[in-house]
Short mmCIF file of C-alpha atoms in Angstrom, two decimals:
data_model
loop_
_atom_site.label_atom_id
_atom_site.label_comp_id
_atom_site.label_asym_id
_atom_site.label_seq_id
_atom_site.Cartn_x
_atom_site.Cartn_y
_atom_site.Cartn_z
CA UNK O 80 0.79 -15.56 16.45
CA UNK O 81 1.08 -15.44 12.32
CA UNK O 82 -1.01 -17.80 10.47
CA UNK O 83 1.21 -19.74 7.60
CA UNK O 84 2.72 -17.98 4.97
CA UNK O 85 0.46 -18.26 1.60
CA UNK O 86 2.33 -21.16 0.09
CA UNK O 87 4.09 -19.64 -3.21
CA UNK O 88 8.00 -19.73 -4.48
CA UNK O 89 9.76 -16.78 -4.17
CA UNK O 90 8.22 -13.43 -5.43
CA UNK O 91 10.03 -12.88 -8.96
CA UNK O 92 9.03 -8.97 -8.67
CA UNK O 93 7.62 -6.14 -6.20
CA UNK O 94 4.76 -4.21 -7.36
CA UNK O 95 4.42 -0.77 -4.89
CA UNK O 96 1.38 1.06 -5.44
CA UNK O 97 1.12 4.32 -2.97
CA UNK O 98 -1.58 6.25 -1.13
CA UNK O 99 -4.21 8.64 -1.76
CA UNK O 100 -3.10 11.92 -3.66
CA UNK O 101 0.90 9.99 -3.02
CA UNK O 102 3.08 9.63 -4.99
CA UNK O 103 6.17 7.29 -7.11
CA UNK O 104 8.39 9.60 -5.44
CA UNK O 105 7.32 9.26 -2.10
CA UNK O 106 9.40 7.96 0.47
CA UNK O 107 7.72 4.85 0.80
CA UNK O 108 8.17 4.40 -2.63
CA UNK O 109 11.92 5.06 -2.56
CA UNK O 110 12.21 3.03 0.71
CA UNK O 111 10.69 -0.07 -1.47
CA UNK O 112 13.16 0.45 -4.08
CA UNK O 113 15.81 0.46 -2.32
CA UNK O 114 15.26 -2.53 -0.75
CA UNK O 115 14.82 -3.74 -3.89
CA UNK O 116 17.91 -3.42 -5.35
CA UNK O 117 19.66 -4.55 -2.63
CA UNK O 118 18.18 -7.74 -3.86
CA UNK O 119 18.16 -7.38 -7.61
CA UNK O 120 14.82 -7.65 -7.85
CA UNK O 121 12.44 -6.09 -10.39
CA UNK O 122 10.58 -3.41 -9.00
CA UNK O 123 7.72 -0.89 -10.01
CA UNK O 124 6.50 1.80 -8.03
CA UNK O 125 4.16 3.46 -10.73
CA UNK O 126 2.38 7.43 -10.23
CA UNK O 127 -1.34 6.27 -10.17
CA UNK O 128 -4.13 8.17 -11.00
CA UNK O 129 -6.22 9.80 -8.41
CA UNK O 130 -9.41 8.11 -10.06
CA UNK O 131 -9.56 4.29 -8.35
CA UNK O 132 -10.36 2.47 -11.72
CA UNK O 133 -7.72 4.18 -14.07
CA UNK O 134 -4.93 3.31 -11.07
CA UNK O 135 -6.30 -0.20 -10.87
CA UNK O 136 -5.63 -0.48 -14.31
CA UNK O 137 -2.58 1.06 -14.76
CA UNK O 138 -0.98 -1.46 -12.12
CA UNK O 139 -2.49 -4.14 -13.49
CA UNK O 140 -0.31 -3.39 -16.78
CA UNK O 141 2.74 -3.74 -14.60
CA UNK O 142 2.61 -6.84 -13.90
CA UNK O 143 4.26 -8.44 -16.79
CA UNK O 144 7.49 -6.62 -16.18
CA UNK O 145 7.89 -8.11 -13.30
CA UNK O 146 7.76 -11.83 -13.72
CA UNK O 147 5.17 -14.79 -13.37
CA UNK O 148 5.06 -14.43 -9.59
CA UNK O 149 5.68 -10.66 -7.86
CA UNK O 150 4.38 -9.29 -4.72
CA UNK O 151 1.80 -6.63 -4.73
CA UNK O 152 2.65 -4.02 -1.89
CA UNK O 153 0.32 -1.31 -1.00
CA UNK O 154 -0.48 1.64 1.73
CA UNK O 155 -3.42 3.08 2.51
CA UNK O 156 -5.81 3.04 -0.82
CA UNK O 157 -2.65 1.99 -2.43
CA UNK O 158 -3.36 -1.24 -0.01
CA UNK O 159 -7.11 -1.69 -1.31
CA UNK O 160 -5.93 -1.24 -4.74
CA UNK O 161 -3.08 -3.97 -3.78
CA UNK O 162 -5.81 -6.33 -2.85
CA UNK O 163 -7.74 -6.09 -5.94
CA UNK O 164 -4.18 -7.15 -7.98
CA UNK O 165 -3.64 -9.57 -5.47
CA UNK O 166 -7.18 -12.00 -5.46
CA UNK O 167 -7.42 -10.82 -9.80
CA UNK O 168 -4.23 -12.54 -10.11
CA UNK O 169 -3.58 -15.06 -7.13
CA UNK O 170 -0.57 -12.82 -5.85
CA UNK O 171 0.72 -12.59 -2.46
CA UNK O 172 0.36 -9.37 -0.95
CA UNK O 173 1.51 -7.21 1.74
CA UNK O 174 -0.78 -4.18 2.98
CA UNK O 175 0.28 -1.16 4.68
CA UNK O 176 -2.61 0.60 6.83
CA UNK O 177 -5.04 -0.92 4.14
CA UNK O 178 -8.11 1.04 3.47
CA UNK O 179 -10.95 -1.12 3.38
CA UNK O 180 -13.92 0.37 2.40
CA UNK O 181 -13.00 3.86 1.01
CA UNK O 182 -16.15 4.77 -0.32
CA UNK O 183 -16.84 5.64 2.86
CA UNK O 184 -14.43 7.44 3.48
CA UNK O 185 -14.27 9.43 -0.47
CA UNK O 186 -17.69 10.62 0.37
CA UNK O 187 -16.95 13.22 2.91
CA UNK O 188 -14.83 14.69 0.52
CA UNK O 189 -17.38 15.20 -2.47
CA UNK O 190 -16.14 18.17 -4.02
CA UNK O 191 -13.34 19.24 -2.35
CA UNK O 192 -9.95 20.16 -4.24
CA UNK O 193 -6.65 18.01 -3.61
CA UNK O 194 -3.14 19.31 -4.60
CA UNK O 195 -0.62 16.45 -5.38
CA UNK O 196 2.69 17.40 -4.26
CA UNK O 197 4.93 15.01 -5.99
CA UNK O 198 2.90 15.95 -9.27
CA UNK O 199 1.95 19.15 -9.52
CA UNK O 200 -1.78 18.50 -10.62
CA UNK O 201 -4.60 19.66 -8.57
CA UNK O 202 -8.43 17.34 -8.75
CA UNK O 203 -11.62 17.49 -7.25
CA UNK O 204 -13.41 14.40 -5.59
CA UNK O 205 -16.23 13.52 -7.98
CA UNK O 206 -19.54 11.11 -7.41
CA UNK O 207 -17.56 8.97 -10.05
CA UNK O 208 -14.51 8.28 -7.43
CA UNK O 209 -17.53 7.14 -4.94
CA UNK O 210 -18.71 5.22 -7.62
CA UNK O 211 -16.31 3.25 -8.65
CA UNK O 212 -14.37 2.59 -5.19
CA UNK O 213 -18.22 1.14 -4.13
CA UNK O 214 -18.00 -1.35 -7.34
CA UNK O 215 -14.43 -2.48 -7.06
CA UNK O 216 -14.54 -3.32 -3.24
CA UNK O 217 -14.73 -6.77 -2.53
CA UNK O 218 -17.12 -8.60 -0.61
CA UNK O 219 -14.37 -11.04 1.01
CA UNK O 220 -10.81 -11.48 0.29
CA UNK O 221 -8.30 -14.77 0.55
CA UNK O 222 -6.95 -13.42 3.94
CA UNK O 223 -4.23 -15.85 3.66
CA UNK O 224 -2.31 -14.45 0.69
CA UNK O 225 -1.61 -11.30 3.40
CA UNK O 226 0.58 -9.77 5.48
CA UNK O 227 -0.73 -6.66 7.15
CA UNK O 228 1.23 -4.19 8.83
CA UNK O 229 -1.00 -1.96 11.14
CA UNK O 230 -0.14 1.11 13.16
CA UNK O 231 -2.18 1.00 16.27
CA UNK O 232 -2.90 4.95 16.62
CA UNK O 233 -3.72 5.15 12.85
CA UNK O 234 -5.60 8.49 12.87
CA UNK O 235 -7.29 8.18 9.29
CA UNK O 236 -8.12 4.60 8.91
CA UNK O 237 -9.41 2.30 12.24
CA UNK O 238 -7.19 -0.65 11.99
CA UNK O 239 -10.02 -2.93 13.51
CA UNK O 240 -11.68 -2.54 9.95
CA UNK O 241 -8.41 -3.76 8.36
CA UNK O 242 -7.99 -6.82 11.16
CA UNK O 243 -11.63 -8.41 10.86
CA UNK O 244 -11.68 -7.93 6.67
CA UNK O 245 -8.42 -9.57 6.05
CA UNK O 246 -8.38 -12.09 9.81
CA UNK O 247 -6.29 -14.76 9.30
CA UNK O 248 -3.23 -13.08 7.51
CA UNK O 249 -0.56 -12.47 9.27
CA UNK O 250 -0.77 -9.29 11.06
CA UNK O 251 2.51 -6.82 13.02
CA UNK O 252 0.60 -4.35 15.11
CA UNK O 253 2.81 -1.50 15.95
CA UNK O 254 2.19 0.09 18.80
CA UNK O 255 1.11 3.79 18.27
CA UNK O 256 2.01 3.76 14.55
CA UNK O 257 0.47 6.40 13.13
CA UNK O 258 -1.54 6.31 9.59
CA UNK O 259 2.26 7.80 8.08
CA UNK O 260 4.20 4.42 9.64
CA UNK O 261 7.41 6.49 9.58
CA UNK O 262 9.24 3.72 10.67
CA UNK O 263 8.58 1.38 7.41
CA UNK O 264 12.10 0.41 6.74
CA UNK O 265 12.39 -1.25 9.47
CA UNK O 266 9.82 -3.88 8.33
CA UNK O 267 10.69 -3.76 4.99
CA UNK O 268 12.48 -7.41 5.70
CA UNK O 269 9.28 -8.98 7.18
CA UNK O 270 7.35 -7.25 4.12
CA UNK O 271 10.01 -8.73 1.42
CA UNK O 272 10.49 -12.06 3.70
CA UNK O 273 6.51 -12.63 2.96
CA UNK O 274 7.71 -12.46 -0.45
CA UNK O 275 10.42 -15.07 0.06
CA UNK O 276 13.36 -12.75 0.40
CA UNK O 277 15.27 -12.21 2.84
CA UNK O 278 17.09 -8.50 2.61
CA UNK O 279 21.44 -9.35 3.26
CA UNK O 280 22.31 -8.53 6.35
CA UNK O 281 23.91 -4.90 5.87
CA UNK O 282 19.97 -3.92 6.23
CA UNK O 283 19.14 -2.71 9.61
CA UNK O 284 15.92 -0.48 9.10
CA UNK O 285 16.19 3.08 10.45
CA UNK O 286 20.46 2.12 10.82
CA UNK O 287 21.35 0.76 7.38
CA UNK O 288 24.05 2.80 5.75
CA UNK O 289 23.63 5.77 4.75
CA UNK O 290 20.27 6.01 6.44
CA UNK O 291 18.98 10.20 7.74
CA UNK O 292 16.40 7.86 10.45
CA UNK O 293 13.54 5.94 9.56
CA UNK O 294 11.29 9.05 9.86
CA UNK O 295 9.07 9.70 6.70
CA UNK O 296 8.15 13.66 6.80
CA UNK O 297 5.16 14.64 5.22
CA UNK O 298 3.12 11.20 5.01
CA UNK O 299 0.61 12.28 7.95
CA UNK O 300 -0.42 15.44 5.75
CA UNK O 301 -4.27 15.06 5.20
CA UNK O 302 -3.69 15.91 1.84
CA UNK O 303 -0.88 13.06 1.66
CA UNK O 304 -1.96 9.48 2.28
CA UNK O 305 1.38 7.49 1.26
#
């Protein structure tokens, strides 16, 4: 059963921040804006840098295009970073396949070389990514403010981790949803209804018009975290 919805007026923007070595091109990315515009409402999905406290901060500076009020939506480390926007700035959130403590998970990958396929540019993991994810993860979060969407056969990320940090939000467990969650748009309208939208009723998930399926290639890559 969903705990109540964190008690704010309608979300007056969306703020999308993606994945690990993702992209603003990804199709998460272009799924949110989509749904955004079938709305009219402000959205930013900005290219974050792979270094946790630059991308912290460059989505922190988007927030004042998009109103007093806008939702902060995240997946994967785009979800951890979501959370830090979310309790700096009392915003509602919505997580996809959060990460949750990603030091841990940074470390066994000291040193190794990532290629970024929506950007071109190719980094190494330093001890400074280790470093900062271990100073900017919080303690405890306001679980309320929440709405987690979890795939139960998440192969990167154990969604118990994400269920006993953030208990108390509401929570849609999808049943063998891998780490990718290919089928996204079809809970984009619980996503933008925790916002206090509702998407028009021409939006079906995987069957709106003009839809190719609700499949999003690519996003299990180990290189490619959404």
């Amino acid at each position: 059963m969903l705990s109540a919805a964190w008690p704010l007026s309608a979300a007056s923007g969306v703020l999308y921040l993606h994945g690990f070595n993702s992209g603003s091109a990804s199709p998460k990315a272009a799924l949110v804006r989509e749904a955004c515009a079938w709305l009219g409402l402000p959205c930013a999905t900005p290219q974050l840098p792979h270094r946790p406290a630059a991308a912290l901060a460059l989505a922190e500076s988007r927030l004042a295009r998009l109103g007093p009020r806008p939702l902060v939506v995240g997946s994967s480390m785009g979800g951890f970073l979501a959370t830090l926007v979310a309790e700096r700035h009392g915003l509602a959130g919505a997580l996809i396949n959060p990460a949750v403590a990603p030091a841990g998970l940074v470390a066994d990958w000291l040193g190794e070389r990532f290629d970024n396929a929506y950007t071109g540019e190719r980094f190494a993991i330093e001890a400074a990514h280790l470093e900062e994810l271990e100073a900017l993860t919080p303690e405890r979060v306001t679980a309320a403010r929440y709405l987690l969407l979890l795939g139960t056969a998440d192969e990167t990320l154990d969604p118990v981790d994400a269920f006993a940090l953030y208990r108390g939000a509401r929570t849609i467990l999808h049943p063998q949803g891998d780490h990718g969650l290919a089928v996204l748009a079809d809970y984009l309208p619980a996503i933008l209804a925790h916002g206090g939208h509702g998407l028009p009723p021409g939006w079906s998930g995987s069957q709106r018009p003009g839809a190719q399926g609700a499949g999003i290639p690519g996003d299990t890559n180990r290189n490619h975290f959404g």
